[in-house]
PDB file of C-alpha atoms in Angstrom:
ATOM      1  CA  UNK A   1     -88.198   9.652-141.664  1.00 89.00           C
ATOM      2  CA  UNK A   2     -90.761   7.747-143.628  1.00 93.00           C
ATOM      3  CA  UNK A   3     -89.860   8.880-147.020  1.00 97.00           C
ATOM      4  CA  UNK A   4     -92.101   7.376-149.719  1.00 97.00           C
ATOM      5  CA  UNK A   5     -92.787   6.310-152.709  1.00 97.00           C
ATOM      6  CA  UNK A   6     -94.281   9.652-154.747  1.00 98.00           C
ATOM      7  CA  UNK A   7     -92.692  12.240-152.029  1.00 98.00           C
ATOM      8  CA  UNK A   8     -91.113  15.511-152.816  1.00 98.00           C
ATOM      9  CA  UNK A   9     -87.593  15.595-150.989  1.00 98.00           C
ATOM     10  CA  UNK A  10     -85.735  18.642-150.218  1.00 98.00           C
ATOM     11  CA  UNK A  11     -81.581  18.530-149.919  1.00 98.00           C
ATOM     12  CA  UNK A  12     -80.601  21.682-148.686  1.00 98.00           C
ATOM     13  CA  UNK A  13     -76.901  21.683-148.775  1.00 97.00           C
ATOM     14  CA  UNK A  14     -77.034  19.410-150.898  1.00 97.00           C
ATOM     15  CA  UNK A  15     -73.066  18.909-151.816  1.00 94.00           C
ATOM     16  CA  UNK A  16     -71.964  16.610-154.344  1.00 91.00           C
ATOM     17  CA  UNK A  17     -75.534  14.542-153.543  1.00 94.00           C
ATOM     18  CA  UNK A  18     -74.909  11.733-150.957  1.00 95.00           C
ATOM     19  CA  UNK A  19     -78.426  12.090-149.550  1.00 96.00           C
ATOM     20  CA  UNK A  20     -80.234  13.373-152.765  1.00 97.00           C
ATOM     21  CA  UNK A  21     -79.301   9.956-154.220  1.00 96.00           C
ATOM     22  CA  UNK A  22     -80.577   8.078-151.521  1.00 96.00           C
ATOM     23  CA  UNK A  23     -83.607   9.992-150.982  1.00 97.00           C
ATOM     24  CA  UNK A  24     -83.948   9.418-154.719  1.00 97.00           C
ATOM     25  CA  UNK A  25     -84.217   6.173-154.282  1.00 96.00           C
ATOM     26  CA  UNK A  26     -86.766   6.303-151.608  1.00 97.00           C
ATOM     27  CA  UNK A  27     -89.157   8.307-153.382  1.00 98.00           C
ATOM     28  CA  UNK A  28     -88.810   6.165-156.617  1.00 97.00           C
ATOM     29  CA  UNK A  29     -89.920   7.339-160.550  1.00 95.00           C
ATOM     30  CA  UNK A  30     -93.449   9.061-159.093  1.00 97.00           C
ATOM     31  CA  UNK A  31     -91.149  11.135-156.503  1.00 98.00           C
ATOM     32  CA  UNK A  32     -88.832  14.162-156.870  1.00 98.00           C
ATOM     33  CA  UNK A  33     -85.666  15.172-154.742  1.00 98.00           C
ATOM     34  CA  UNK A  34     -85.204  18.922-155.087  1.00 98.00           C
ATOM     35  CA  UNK A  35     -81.129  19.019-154.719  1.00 98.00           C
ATOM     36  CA  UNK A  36     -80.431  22.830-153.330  1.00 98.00           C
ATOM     37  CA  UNK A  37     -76.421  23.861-153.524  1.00 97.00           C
ATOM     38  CA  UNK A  38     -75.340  27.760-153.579  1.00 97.00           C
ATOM     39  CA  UNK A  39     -72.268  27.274-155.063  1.00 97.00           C
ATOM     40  CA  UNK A  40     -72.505  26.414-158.572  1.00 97.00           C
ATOM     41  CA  UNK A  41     -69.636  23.794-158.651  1.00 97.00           C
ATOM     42  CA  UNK A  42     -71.580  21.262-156.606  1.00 97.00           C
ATOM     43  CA  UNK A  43     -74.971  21.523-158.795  1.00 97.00           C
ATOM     44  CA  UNK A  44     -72.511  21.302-161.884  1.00 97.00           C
ATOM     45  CA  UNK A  45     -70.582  18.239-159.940  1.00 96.00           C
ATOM     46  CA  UNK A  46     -74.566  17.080-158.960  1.00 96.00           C
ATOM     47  CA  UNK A  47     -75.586  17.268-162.700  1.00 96.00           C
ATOM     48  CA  UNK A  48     -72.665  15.213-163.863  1.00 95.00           C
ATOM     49  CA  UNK A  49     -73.112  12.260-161.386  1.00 94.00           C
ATOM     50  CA  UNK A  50     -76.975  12.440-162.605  1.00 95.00           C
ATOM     51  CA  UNK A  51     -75.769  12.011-165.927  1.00 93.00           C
ATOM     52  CA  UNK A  52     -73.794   9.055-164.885  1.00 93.00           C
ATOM     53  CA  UNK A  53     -76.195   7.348-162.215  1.00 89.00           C
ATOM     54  CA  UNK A  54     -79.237   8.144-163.302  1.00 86.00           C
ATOM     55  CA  UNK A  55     -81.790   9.374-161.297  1.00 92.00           C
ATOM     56  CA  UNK A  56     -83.844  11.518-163.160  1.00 92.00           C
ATOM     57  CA  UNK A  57     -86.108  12.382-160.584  1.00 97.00           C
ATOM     58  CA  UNK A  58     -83.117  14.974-158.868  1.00 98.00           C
ATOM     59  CA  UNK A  59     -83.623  18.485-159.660  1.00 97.00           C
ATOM     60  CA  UNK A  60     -80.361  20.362-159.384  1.00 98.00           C
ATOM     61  CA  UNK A  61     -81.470  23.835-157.872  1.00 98.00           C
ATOM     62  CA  UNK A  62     -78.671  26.739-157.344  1.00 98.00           C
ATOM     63  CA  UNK A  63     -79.902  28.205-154.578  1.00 97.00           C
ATOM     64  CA  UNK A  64     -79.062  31.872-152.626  1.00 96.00           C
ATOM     65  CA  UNK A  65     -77.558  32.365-149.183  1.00 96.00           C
ATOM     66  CA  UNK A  66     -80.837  33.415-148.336  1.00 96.00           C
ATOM     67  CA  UNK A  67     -83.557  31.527-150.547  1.00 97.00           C
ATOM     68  CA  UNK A  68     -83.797  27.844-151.335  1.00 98.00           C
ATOM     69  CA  UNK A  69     -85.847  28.360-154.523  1.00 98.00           C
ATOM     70  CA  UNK A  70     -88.220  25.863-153.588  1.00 98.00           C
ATOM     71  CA  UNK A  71     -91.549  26.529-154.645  1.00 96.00           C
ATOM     72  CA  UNK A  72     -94.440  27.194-152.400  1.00 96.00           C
ATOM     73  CA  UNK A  73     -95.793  23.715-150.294  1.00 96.00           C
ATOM     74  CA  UNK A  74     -94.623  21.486-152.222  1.00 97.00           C
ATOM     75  CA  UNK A  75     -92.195  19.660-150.079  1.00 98.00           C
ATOM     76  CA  UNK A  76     -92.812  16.842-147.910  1.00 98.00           C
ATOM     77  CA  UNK A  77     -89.505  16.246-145.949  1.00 98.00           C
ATOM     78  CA  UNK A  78     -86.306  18.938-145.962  1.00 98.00           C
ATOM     79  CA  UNK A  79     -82.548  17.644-145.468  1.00 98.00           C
ATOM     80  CA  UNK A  80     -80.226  19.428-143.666  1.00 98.00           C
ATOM     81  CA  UNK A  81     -77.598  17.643-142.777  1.00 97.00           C
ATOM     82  CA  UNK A  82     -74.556  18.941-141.210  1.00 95.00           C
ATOM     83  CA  UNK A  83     -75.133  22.676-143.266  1.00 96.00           C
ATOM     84  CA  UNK A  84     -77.310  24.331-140.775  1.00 95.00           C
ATOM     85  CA  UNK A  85     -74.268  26.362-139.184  1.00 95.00           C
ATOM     86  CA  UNK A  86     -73.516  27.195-142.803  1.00 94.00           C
ATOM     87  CA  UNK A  87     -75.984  29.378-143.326  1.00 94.00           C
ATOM     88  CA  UNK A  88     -74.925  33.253-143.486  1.00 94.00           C
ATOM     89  CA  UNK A  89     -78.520  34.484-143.530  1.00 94.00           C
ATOM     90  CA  UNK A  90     -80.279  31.504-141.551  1.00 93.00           C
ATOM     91  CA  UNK A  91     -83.773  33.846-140.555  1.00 92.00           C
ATOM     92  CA  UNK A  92     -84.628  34.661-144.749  1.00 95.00           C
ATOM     93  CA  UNK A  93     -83.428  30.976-145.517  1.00 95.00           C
ATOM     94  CA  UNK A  94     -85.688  29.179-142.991  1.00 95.00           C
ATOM     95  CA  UNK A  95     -88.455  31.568-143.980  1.00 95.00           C
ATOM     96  CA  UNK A  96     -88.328  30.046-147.661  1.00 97.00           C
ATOM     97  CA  UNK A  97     -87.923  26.145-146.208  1.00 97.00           C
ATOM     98  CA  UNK A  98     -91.176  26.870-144.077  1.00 97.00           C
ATOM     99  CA  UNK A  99     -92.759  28.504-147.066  1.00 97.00           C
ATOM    100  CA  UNK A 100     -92.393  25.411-149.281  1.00 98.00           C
ATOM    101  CA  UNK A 101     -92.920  22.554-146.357  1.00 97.00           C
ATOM    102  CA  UNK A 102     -96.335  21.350-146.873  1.00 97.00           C
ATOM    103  CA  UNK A 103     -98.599  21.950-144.044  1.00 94.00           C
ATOM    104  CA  UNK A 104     -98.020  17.989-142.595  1.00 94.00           C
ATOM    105  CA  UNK A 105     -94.459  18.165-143.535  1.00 97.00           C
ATOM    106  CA  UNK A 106     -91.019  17.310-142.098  1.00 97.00           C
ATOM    107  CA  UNK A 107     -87.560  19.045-141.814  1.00 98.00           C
ATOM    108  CA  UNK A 108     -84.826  16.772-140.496  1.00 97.00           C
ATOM    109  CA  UNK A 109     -81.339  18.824-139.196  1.00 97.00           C
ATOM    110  CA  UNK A 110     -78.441  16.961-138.555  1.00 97.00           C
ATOM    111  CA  UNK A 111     -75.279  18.987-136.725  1.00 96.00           C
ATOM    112  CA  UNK A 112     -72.122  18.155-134.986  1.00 95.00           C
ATOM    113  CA  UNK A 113     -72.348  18.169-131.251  1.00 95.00           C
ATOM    114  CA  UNK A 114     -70.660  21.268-130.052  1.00 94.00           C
ATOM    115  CA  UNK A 115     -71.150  19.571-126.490  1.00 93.00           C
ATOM    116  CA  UNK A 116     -68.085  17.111-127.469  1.00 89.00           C
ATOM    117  CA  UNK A 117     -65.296  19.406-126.955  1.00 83.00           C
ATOM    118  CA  UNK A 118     -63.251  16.139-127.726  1.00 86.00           C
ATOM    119  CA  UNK A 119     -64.353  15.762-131.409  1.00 84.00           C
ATOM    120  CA  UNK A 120     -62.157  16.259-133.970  1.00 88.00           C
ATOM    121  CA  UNK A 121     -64.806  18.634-135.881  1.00 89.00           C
ATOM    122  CA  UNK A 122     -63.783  21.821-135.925  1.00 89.00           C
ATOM    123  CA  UNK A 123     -66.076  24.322-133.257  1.00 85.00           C
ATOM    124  CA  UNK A 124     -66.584  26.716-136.553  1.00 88.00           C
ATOM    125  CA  UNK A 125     -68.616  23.302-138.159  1.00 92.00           C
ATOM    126  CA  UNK A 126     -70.161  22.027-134.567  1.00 94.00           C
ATOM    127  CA  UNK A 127     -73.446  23.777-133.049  1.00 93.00           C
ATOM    128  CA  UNK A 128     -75.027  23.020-129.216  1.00 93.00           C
ATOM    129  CA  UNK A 129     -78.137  21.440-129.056  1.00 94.00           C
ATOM    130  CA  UNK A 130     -79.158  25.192-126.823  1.00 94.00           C
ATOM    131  CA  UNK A 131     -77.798  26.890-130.095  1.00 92.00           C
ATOM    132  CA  UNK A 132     -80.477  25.563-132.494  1.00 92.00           C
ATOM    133  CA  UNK A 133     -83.525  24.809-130.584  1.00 91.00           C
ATOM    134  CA  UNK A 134     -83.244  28.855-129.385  1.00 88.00           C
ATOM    135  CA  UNK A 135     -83.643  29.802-132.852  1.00 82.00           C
ATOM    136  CA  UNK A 136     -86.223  27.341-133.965  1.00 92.00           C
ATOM    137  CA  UNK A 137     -89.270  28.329-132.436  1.00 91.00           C
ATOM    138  CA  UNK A 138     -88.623  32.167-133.406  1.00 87.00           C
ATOM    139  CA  UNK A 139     -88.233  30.703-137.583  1.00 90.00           C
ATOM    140  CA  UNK A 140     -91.755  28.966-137.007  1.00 93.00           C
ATOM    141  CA  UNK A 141     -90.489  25.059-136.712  1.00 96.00           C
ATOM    142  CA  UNK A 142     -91.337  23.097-132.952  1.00 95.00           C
ATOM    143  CA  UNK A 143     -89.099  19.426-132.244  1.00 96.00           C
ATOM    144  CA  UNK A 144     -91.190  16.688-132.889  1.00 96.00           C
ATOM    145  CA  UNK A 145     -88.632  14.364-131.943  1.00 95.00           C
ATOM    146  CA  UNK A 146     -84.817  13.377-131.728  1.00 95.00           C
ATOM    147  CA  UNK A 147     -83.172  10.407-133.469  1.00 95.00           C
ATOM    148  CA  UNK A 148     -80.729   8.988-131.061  1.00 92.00           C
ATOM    149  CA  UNK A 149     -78.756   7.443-133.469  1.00 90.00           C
ATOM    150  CA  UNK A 150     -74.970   8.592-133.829  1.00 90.00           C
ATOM    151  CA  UNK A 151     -73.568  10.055-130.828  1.00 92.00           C
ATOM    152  CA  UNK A 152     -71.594  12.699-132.092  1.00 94.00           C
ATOM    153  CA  UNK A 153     -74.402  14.406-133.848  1.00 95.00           C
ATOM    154  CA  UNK A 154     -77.979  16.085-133.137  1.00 95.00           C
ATOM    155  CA  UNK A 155     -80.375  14.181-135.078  1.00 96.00           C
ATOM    156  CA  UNK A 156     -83.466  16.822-134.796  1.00 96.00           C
ATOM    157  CA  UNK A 157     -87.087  16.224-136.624  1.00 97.00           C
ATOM    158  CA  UNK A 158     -89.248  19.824-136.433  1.00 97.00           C
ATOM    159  CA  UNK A 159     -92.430  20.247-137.594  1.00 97.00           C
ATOM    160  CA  UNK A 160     -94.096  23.890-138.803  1.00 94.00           C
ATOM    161  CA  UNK A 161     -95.833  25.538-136.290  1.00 90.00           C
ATOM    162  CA  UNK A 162     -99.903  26.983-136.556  1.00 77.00           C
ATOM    163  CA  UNK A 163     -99.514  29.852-139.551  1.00 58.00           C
ATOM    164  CA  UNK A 164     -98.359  33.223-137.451  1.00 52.00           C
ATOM    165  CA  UNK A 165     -97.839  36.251-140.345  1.00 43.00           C
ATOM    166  CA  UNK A 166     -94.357  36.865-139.062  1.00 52.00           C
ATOM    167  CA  UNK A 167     -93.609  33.924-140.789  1.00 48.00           C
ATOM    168  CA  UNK A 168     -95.631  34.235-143.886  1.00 47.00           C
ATOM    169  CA  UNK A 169     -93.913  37.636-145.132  1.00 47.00           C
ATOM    170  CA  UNK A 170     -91.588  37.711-147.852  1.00 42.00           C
TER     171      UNK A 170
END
């Protein structure tokens, strides 16, 4: 993804922090990885591995079902990794992630294949590669490209679209 030295990482969904810390790492002392959760057990589980690890350059942030709490463009690459089809309010949410992607940007969503019928991943935790790009262009995000990388997942990179005031409202 090209994460940096000095970036601004968002983890939405973020769990116990298996990409925070590794995004953390990335972005080094002059970077910060925003660490979203909405249930309060994994930011509390989050702040205790912090406390043991280190990385003081995560920011533990409970989120809502429907707002990240990020702040306005200050984000340079958003996480969402395999919590996409987790989201009970996805329009609002996706609102607030454009909101705080800087203009230049990144959001990387990672999903189970629902086209694997096979997999051992339950269909309530999968989602078809038709499923997310319909909603995509509608939330204000466009593909920019597709990491081929692990077969059983869609690797997907979007990128915000021109400013359109559907978008912008709050």
């Amino acid at each position: 993804l090209g994460i940096t030295e000095g970036d601004v990482v968002a983890d939405i969904g973020a769990g116990a922090g298996f990409f925070s810390f590794r995004a953390a790492e990335r972005v080094g002392r002059t970077g910060r990885v925003l660490a979203v959760d909405v249930q309060p057990e994994m930011i509390d589980g989050l702040k205790m591995m912090i406390e043991r690890f280190g990385h003081e350059n995560i920011v533990p942030i409970l989120g809502n079902v429907d707002d990240p709490k990020l702040p306005a463009d200050s984000v340079d690459h958003v996480l969402i990794v395999i919590a996409y089809h987790e989201f009970s309010h996805p329009v609002e949410m996706m609102r607030h992630v454009r909101r705080a992607l800087k203009r230049d940007g990144q959001m990387l969503i990672v999903e189970y294949k629902a086209e694997i019928p096979e997999s051992r991943v339950a269909p309530l935790h999968k989602m078809s590669e038709v499923e997310i790009m319909k909603d995509m262009p509608a939330l204000g995000f466009r593909r920019d490209r597709v990491i081929d990388i692990v077969p059983s997942q869609h690797v997907f990179v979007f990128k915000k679209t021109e400013a359109d005031s559907r978008f912008a409202q709050e």
